[in-house]
Coordinates of C-alpha atoms and ligand atoms in Angstrom, one line a residue:
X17 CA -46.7 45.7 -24.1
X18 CA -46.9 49.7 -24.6
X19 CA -44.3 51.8 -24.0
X20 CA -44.4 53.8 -20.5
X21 CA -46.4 51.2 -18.7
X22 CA -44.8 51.7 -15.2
X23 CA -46.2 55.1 -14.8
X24 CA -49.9 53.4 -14.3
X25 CA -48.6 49.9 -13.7
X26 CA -50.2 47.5 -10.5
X27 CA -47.3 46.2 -9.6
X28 CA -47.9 43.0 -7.1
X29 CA -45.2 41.9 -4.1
X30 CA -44.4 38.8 -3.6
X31 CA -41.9 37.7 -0.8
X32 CA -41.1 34.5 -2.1
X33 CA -41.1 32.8 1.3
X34 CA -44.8 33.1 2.4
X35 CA -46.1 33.4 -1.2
X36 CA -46.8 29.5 -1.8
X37 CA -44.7 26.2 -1.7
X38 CA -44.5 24.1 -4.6
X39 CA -43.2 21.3 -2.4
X40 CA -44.5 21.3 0.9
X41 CA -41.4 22.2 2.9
X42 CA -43.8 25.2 4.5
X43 CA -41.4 27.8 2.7
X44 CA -42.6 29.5 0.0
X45 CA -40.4 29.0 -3.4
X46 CA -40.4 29.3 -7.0
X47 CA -42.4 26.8 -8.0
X48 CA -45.4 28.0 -5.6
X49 CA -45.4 31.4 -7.7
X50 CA -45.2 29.8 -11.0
X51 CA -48.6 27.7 -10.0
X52 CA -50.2 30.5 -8.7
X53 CA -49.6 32.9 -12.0
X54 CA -53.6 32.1 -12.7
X55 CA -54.3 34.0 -9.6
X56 CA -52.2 37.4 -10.0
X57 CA -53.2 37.3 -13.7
X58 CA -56.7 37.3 -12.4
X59 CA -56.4 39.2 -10.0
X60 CA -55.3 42.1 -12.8
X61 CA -52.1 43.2 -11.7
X62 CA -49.7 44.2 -14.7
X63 CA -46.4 43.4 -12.6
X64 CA -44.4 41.1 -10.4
X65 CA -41.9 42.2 -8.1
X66 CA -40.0 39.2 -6.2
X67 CA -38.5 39.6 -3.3
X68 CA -35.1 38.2 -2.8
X69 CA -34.5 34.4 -3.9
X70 CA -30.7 34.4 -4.2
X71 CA -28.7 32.0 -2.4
X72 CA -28.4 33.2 1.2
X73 CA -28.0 32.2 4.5
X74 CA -31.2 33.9 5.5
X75 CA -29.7 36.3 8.2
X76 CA -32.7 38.6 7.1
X77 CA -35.1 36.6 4.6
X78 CA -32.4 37.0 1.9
X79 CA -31.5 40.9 2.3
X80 CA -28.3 38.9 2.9
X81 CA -27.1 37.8 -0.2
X82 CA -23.9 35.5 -0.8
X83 CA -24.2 35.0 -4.3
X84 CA -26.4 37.2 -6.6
X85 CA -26.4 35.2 -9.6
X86 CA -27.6 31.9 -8.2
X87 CA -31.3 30.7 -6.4
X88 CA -31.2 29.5 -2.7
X89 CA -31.9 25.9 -2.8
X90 CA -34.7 26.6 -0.5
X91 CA -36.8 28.3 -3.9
X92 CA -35.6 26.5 -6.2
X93 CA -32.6 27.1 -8.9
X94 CA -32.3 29.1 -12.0
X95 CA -34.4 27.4 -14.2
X96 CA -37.0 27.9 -12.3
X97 CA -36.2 31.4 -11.7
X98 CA -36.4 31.5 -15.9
X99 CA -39.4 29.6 -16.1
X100 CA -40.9 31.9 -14.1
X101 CA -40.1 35.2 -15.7
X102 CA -41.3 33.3 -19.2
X103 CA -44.6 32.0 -17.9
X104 CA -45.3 35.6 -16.3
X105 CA -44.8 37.0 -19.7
X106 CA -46.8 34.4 -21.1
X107 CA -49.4 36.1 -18.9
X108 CA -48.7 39.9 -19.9
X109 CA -47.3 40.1 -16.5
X110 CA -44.1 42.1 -15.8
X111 CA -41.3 40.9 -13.3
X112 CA -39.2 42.6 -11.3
X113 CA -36.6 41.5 -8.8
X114 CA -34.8 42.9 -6.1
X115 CA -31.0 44.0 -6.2
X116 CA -29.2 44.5 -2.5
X117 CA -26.2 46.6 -3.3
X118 CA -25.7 48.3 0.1
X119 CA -24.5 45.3 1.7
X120 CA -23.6 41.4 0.5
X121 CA -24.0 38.3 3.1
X122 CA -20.8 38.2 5.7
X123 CA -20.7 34.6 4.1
X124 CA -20.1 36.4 0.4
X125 CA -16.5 35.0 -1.3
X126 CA -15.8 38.6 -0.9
X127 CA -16.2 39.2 3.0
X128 CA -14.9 36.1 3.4
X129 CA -11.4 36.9 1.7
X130 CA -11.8 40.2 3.5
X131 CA -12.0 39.0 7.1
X132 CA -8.8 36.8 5.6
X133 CA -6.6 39.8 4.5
X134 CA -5.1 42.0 6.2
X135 CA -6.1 45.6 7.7
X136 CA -5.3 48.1 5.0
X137 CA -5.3 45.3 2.1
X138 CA -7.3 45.4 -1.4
X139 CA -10.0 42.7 0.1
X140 CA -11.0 44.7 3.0
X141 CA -11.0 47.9 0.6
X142 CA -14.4 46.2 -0.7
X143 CA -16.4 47.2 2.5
X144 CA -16.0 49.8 5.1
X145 CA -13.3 48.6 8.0
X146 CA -11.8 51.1 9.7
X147 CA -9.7 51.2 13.7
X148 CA -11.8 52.3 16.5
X149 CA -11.6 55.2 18.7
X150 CA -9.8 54.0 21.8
X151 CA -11.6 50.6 21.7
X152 CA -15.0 51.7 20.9
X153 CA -16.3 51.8 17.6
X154 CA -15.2 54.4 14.9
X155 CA -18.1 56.4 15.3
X156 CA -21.7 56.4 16.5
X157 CA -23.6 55.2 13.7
X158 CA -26.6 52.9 14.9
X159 CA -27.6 49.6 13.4
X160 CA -30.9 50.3 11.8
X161 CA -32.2 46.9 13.6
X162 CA -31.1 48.1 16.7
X163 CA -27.3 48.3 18.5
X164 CA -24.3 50.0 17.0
X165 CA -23.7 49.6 13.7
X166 CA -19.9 48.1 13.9
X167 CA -19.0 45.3 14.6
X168 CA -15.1 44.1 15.6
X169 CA -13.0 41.6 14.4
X170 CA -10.0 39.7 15.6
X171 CA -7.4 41.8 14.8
X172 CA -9.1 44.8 16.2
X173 CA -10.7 46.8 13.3
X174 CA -14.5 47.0 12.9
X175 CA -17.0 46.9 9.9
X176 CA -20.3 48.6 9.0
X177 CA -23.4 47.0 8.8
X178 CA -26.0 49.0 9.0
X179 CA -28.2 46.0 9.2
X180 CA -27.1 42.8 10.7
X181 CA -23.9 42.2 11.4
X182 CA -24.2 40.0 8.9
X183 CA -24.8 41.9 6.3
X184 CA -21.8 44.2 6.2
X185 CA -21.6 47.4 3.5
X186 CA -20.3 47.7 0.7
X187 CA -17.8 50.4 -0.1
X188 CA -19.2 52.2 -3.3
X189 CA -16.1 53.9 -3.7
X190 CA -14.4 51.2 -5.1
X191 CA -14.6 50.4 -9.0
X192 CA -15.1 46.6 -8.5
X193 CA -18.3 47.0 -6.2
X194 CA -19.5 49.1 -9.1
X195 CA -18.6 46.5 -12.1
X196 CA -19.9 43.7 -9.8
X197 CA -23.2 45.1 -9.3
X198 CA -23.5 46.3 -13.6
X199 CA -22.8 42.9 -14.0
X200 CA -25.6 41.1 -11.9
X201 CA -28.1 43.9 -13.6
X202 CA -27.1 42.6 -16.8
X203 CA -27.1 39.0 -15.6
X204 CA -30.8 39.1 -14.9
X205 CA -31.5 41.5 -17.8
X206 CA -30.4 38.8 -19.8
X207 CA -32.8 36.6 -18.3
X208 CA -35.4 38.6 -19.5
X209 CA -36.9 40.6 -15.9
X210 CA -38.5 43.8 -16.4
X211 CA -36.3 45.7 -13.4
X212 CA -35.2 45.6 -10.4
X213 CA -36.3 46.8 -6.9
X214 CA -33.4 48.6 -5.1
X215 CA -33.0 47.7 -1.4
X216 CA -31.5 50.0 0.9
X217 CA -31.2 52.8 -2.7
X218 CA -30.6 55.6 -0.4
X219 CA -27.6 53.6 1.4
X220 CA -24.7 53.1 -0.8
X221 CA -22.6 56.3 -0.5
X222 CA -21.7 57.1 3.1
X223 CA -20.8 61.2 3.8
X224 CA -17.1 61.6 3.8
X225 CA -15.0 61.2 7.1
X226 CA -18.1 59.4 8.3
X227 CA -19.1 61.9 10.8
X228 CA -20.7 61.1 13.9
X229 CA -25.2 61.4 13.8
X230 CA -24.8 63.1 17.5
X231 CA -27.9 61.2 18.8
X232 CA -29.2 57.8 19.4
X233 CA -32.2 55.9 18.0
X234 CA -31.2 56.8 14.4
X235 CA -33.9 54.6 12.9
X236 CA -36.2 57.0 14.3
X237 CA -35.3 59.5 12.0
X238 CA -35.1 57.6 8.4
X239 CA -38.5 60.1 7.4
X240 CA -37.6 63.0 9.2
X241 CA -34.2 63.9 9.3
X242 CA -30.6 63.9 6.7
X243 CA -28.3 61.3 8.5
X244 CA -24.9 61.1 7.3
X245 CA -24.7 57.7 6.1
X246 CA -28.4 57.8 3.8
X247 CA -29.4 60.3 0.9
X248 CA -26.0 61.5 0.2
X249 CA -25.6 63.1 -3.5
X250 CA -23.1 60.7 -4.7
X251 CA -25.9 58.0 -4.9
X252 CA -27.3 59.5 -7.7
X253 CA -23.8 59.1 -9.8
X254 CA -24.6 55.1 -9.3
X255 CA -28.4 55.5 -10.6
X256 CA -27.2 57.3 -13.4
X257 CA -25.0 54.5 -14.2
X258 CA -27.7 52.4 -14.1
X259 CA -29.7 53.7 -16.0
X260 CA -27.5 53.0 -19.0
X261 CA -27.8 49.9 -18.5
X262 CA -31.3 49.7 -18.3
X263 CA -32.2 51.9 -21.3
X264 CA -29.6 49.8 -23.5
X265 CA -32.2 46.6 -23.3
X266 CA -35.1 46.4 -25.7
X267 CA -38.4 46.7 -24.0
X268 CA -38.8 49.3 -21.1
X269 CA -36.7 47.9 -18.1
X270 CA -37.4 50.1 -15.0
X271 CA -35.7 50.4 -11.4
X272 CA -37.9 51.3 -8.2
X273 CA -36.3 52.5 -5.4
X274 CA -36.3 51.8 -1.7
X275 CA -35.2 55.0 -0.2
X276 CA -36.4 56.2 3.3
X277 CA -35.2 60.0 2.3
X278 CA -36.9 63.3 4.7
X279 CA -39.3 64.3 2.0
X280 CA -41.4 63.7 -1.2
X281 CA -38.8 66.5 -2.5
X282 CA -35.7 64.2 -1.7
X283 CA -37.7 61.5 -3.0
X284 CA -37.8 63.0 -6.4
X285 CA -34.6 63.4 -6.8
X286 CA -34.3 59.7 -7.5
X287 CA -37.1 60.4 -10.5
X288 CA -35.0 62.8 -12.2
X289 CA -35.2 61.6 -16.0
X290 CA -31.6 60.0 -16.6
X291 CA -32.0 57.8 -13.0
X292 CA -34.6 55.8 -12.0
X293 CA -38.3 55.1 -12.7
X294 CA -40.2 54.9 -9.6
X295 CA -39.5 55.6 -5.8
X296 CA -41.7 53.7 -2.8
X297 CA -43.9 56.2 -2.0
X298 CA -43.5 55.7 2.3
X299 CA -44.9 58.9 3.6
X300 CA -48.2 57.4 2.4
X301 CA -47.2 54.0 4.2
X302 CA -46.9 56.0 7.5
X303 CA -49.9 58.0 7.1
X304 CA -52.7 57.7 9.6
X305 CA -56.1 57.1 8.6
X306 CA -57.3 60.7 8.8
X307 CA -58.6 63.0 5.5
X308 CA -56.6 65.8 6.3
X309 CA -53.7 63.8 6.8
X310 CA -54.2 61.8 3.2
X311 CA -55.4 64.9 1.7
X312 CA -51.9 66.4 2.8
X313 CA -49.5 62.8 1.7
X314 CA -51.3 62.8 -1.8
X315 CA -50.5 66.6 -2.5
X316 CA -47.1 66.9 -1.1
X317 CA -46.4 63.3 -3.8
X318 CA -48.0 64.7 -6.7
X319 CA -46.2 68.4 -6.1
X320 CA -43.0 66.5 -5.4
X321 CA -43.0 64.2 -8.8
X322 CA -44.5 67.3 -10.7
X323 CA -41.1 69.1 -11.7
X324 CA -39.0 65.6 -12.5
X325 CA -42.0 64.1 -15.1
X326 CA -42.5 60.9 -13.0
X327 CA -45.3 58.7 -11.9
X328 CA -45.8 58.8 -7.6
X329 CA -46.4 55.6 -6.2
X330 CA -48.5 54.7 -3.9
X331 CA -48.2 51.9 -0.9
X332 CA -50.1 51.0 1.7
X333 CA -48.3 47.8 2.8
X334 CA -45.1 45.8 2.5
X335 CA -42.9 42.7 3.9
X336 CA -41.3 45.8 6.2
X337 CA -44.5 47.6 8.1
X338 CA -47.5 46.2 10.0
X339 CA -50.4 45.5 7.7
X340 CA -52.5 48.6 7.4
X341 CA -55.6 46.5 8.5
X342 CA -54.0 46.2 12.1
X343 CA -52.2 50.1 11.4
X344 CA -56.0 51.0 10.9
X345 CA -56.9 50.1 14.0
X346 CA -57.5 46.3 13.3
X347 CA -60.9 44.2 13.2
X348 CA -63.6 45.2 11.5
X349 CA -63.4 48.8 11.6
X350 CA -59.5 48.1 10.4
X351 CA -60.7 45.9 7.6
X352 CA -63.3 48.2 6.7
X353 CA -61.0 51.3 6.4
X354 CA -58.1 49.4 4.7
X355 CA -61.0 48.5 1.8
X356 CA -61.6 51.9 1.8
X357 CA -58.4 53.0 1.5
X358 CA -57.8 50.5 -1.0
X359 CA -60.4 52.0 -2.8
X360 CA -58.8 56.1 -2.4
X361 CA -55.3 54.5 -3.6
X362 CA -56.1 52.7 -6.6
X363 CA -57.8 56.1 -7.6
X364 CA -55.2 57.6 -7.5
X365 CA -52.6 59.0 -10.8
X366 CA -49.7 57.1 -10.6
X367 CA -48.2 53.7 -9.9
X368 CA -49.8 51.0 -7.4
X369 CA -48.0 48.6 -5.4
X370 CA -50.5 46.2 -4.1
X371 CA -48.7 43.6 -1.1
X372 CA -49.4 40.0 -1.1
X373 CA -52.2 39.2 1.5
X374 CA -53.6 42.8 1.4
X375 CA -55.8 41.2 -1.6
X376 CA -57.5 39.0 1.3
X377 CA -57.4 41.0 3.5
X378 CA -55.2 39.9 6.1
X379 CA -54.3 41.8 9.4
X380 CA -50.9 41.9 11.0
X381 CA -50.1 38.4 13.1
X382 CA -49.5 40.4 16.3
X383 CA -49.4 37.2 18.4
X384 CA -46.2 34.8 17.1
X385 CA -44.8 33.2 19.6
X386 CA -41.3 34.4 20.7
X387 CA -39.6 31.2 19.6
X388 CA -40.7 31.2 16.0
X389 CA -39.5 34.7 15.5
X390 CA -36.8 34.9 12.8
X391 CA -36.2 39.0 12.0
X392 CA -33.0 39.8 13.6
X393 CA -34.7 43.0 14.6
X394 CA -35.8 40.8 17.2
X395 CA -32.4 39.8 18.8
X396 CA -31.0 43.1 18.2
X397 CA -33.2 45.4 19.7
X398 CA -32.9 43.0 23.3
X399 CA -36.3 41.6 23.0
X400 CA -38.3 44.5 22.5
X401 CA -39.4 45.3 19.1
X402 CA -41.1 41.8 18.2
X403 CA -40.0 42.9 14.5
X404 CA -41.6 42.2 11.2
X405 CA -42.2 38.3 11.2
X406 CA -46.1 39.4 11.6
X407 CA -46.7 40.8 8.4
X408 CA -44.9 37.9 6.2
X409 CA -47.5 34.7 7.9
X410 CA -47.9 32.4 4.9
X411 CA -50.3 32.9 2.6
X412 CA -53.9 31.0 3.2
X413 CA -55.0 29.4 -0.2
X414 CA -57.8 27.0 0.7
X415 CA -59.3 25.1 3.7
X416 CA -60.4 25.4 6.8
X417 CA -57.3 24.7 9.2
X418 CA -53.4 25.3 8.6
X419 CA -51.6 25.4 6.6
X420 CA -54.5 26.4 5.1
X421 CA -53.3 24.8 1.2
X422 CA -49.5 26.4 1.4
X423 CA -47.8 23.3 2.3
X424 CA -46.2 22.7 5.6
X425 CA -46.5 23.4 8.5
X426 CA -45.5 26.9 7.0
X427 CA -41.9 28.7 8.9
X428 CA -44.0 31.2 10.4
X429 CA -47.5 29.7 12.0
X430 CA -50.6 30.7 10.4
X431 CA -53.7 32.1 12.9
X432 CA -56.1 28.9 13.4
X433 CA -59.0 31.6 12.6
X434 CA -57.8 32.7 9.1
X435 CA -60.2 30.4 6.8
X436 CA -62.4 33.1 6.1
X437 CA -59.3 34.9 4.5
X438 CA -58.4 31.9 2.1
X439 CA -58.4 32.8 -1.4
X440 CA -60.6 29.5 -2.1
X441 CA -63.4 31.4 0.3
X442 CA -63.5 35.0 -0.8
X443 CA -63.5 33.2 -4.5
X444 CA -67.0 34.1 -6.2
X445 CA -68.2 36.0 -2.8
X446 CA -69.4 39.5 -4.0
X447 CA -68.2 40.8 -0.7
X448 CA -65.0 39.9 -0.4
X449 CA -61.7 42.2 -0.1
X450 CA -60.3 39.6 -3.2
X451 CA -63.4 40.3 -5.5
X452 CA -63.0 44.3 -4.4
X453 CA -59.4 44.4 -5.3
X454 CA -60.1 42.0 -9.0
X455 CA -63.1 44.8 -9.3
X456 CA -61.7 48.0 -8.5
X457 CA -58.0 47.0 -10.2
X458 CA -60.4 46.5 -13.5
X459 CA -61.4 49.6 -13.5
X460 CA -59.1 51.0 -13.0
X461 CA -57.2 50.7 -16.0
X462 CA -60.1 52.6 -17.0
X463 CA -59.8 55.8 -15.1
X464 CA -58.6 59.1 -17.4
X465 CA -55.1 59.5 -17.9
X466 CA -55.4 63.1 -16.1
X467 CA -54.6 64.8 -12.5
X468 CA -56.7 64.9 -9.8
X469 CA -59.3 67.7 -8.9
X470 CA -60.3 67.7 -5.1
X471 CA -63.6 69.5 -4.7
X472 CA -66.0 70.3 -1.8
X473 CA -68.1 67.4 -0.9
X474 CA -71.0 69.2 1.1
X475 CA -70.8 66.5 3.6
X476 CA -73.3 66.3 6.7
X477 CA -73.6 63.9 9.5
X478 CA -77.0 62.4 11.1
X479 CA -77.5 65.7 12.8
X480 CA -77.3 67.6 9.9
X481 CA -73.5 68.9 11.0
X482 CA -71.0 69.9 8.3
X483 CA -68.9 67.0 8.1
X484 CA -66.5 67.7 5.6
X485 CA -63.0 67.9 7.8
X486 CA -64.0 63.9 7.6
X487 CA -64.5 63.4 4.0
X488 CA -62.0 63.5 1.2
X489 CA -63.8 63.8 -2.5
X490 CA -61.9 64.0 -6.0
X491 CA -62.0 63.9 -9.7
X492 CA -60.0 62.8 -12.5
X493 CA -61.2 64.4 -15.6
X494 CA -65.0 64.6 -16.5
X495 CA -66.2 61.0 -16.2
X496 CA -64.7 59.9 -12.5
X497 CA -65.3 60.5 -8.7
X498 CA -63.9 59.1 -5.5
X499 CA -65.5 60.0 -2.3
X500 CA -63.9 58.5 0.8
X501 CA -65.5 58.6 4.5
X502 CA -62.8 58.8 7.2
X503 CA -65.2 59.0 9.5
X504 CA -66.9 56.6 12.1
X505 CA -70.1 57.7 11.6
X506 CA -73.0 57.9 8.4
X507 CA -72.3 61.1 6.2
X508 CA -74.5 62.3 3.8
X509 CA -73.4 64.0 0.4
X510 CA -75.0 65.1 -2.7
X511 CA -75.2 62.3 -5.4
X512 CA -71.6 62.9 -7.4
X513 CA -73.0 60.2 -9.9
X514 CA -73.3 56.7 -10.7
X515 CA -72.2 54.3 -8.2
X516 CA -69.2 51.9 -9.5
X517 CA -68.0 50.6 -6.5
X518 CA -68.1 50.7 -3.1
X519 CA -65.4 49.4 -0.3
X520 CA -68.3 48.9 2.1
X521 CA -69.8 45.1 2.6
X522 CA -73.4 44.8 1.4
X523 CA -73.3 47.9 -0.6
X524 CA -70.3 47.2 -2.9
X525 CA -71.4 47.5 -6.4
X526 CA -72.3 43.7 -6.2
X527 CA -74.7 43.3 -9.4
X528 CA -78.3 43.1 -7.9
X529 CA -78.3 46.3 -5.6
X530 CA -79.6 49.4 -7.5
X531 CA -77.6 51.7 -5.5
X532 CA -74.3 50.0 -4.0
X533 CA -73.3 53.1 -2.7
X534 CA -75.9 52.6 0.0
X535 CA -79.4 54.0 0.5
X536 CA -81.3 56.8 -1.7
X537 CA -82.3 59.3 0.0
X538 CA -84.3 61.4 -2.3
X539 CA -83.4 64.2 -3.6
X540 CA -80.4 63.4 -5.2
X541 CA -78.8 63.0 -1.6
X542 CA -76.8 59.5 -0.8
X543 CA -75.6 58.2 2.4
X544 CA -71.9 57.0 2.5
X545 CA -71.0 54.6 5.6
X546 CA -68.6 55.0 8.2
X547 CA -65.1 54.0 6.8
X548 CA -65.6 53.4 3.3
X549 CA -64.8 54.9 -0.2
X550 CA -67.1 54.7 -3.6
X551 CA -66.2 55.3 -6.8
X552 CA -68.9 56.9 -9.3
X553 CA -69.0 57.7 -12.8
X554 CA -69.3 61.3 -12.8
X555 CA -71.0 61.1 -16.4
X556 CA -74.3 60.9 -14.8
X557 CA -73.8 64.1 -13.3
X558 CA -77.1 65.6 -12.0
Ligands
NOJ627 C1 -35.0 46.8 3.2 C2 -35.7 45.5 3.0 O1 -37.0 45.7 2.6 C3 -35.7 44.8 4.4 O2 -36.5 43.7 4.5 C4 -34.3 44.5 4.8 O3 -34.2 44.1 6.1 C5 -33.4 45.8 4.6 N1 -33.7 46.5 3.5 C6 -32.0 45.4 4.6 O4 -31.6 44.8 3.4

C-alpha cells in the first residue's frame, strides 16, 4: 500500500444499515459487509468508509452515539467490527469510520450525569447549558432538522443540539471532551482503520457569547453564508490536534471532513498541511446538471485546493441528499445523466467518493410511506420535509421481489419494481450502471497523474448550430479525453480519439461495437448522445 494513496483513492460509503444483513433482521450489520467484501473489491474501489455502527439508540441512524468504543447490537460487536477491518485489508481495501464529536447521544453516561447535576456544575460544563432569556431560549439558533435548537430542562436551563434534541453538543472548550475524543481516535487506530470521517467537522467550536443568526431557516444557509455556531477558526486548533495523532501511526491514516462551510476557499482551510486530508467536496453535490455550472464547481475546487497541496474530492451522492439519478431529473433521462456524470467525475484529479447504490443505479425512494419514516427531520420540521429515509432503501442484491436477497423485510421498504437494479442482474450485462462503474473505476487508476486542460470542443447540433455552451471537453496530460453532453439532444464533435468508454446504453465501450462512442460519421466527425460522457485515449489523435 503506497504512500499518498488518499489523494487518488475511490473511496466507497457504506451506511451500515441498508448495506446488507448477515442475519436476516432486515437491518443491515457487520456481518453483511464482511460477506459482501468480494463485491467492493470487485467493484475496484481502494477504500471503505462505514458509517456509524456504535452503540446508539438510533435517534438519527447512529449520528447519536452513547458509547463510541462499543458496536450496537443491531451490527454486530467488536469482533466483528475487527474482522472486518482485517478481511478489508486482506483485500487491499482501506477502512474508514466515522467520528461524531459535535454532539454524543442524550443517553451518553455523560448527558446523563449532566441532566443529574446541577446548573453551573462540572457535568453540565461538558455540553452547552445555559438560562434562557425571559423564558425563551438563550438565543435564536435553529435546529438544523428543523425547530429551535434548545431544548429545556426541568430546572429551567436549556441545551444545544443542533440536531435532535437528542443529540446535544458538546462543549469543545473543555479539556475532557478533548482527551475523550484523542482517546476513541486512538481506540480505533489501534484496531487497525485507515481514518476517520468527521461528522458535523465544521461544528465543534461555537463563536463566543453565542450571538444571535438574526434570521430564521438557518439550514438554508450552511453553503452560502458564515453562521455563528459553524466554521469558526478555533476548529482548526482541534484538527491540528488530530493530526498528531494520526501521523504518529505507521501507515498513512487520513481524516475527511464533513464541513458544510460558504466556499471551496473555507473548505480549504481544513486541507491546510498540519490538519486534515480530505474535505467532502458539496458544492459539486448541489450542482445542477448544466456544463457551465460543472465547468464552474470543478474550477472553483481545483483553484480552492491549489495553494494548501491537497487532493479535491468529488461527490455526487451520500446517506444525506437525494440520489442524483432523481436530482437529475429522474427516469431514464436521470439515469442516463447520472452515468454520465459518473463518467465526468471519475475523470476527474482528485479523490472519488462513490455512494452505495449509485453503483446500480438506484433513484431516490420518493414514495415511503409516512409511517415507515424514521429521520427525525421528519417530526421536526411538522411533517413537511419527508427527510432523507429515501436515499438509504436497502440495498437489492438478487431476485426478483423484496427484499430482494438483503434479508428481512428490510427497516425501510424496498420499491417492488427494483429487480432490474439488483446487483445479481446488472452482473455480466455490458450495459449496466455496475459493469460502467467496475469499467470506468479500472481505468481509471490509469489516467495521468496531471491537471486538467479544458479545451474547445467544436460542438454542433442536428442543425449544424454551435453547441458548445452544452458540452464540457477536457484533458489530462497527452494520452486522455473526456467529453460530456449536457445536452438533450445529439451533438456532433470532432473525433478527440479512441473511444474507451461511453456512459450511454448500447454504445458503452462493450467489446463488439467498433465505435462505442456511437456512430462514425466520416470525416473524422463522431456523434455523442443526449446526456452522456466518453472517455477516449487521446493517443490516437488525428
Ligand atoms: C451529518 C450526517 O451525515 C447526518 O446523517 C447526521 O444527521 C448529522 N451529521 C448529525 O450528526
Amino acid at each position: 500500500m503506497g504512500n499518498d494513496w488518499w489523494r487518488t483513492a475511490a473511496i466507497y460509503q457504506i451506511y451500515v444499515r441498508s448495506f446488507a444483513d448477515s442475519d436476516g433482521d432486515g437491518v443491515g450489520d457487520l456481518g453483511g459487509v464482511r460477506n459482501r467484501l468480494d463485491h467492493l473489491a470487485g467493484l475496484g474501489v481502494d477504500a471503505l468508509w462505514l458509517t456509524p455502527f456504535y452503540a446508539s439508540p438510533m435517534a438519527d441512524g447512529g449520528y447519536d452515539v452513547a458509547d463510541y468504543r462499543a458496536v450496537d447490537p443491531l451490527f454486530g460487536d467488536l469482533s466483528d467490527a475487527e474482522a472486518l477491518i482485517a478481511e478489508a485489508h486482506a483485500r487491499g481495501l482501506r477502512v474508514l469510520v466515522d467520528v461524531v464529536p459535535n454532539h454524543t447521544s442524550s443517553r451518553h453516561p455523560w448527558f446523563v450525569e449532566a441532566l443529574d447535576s446541577e446548573p453551573g456544575s462540572a457535568a453540565r460544563q461538558r455540553y452547552v447549558f445555559r438560562d434562557g432569556r425571559d423564558g425563551d431560549p438563550p438565543n435564536d439558533w435553529e435546529s438544523m432538522f428543523g425547530g429551535p435548537a434548545w431544548t429545556r430542562v426541568p430546572d429551567g436551563q436549556w441545551y444545544l443540539h443542533l440536531f435532535d434534541p437528542a443529540q446535544p453538543d458538546l462543549n469543545w472548550q473543555h479539556p475532557d471532551v478533548h482527551a475523550e475524543f484523542e482517546d476513541i481516535l486512538r481506540f480505533w487506530l489501534d484496531r487497525g482503520v485507515d481514518g476517520f470521517r468527521i461528522d458535523v467537522a465544521h461544528g465543534l467550536v461555537k463563536a463566543d457569547g453565542l450571538p444571535d443568526v438574526g434570521r430564521t431557516d438557518q439550514a438554508g444557509l450552511l453553503t452560502t453564508r458564515e453562521l455563528p455556531f459553524f466554521d469558526q477558526d478555533g476548529v482548526h486548533e482541534i484538527y491540528r490536534e488530530w493530526r498528531k495523532i494520526l501521523d504518529s501511526y505507521p501507515g498513512e491514516r487520513i481524516a475527511v471532513a464533513e464541513a458544510w462551510v460558504p466556499s471551496p476557499d473555507r473548505l480549504a482551510r481544513y486541507l491546510r498541511a498540519d490538519e486534515l486530508h480530505q474535505a467532502f467536496n458539496f458544492h459539486y453535490v448541489e450542482t445542477d446538471w448544466s456544463a457551465a455550472g460543472f465547468r464552474e464547481v470543478v474550477d472553483a475546487s481545483l483553484a480552492a485546493v491549489a495553494d494548501v497541496d491537497a487532493p479535491t474530492t468529488w461527490v455526487l451522492s451520500n446517506h444525506d441528499v437525494r440520489r442524483h439519478v432523481t436530482r437529475y431529473g429522474g427516469g431514464e433521462r436521470g439515469l442516463a445523466r447520472a452515468r454520465a456524470a459518473a463518467l465526468l467525475t471519475f475523470a476527474l484529479p482528485g479523490s472519488v467518493y462513490v455512494y452505495q447504490g449509485e453503483e446500480l443505479g438506484l433513484p431516490e425512494v420518493t414514495d415511503l410511506p409516512d409511517e415507515v419514516l424514521t429521520d427525525p427531520v421528519w417530526e421536526r420540521s411538522g411533517h413537511t420535509d419527508r427527510g432523507r429515509d429515501g436515499c438509504r432503501v436497502p440495498l437489492p442484491w438478487s431476485g426478483t421481489a423484496p427484499p430482494f436477497g438483503f434479508g428481512g423485510p428490510t427497516w425501510l421498504p424496498q420499491p417492488a419494481d427494483w429487480s432490474a437494479h439488483t446487483v445479481e442482474a446488472q452482473e455480466g450485462d455490458p450495459h449496466s450502471t455496475l459493469t460502467l462503474y467496475r469499467r470506468a473505476l479500472a481505468l481509471r487508476r490509469e489516467l495521468p497523474e496531471t491537471g486538467l486542460r479544458w479545451f474547445d470542443p467544436a460542438a454542433r447540433d442536428a442543425t449544424g448550430c454551435d453547441a458548445r455552451a452544452d458540452v464540457l471537453a477536457f484533458a489530462r496530460g497527452d494520452g486522455f479525453v473526456c467529453t460530456v453532453n449536457f445536452g438533450d439532444v445529439p451533438v456532433t464533435l470532432p473525433r478527440p480519439g479512441r473511444p474507451l468508454l461511453a456512459s450511454h446504453p448500447g454504445v458503452a465501450g462493450d467489446g463488439g461495437d467498433p465505435d462505442p462512442a456511437g456512430r462514425e460519421n466520416g470525416d473524422g466527425v463522431v456523434t455523442l448522445p443526449p446526456n452522456s460522457a466518453v472517455w477516449w485515449s487521446g493517443d490516437t489523435h488525428g
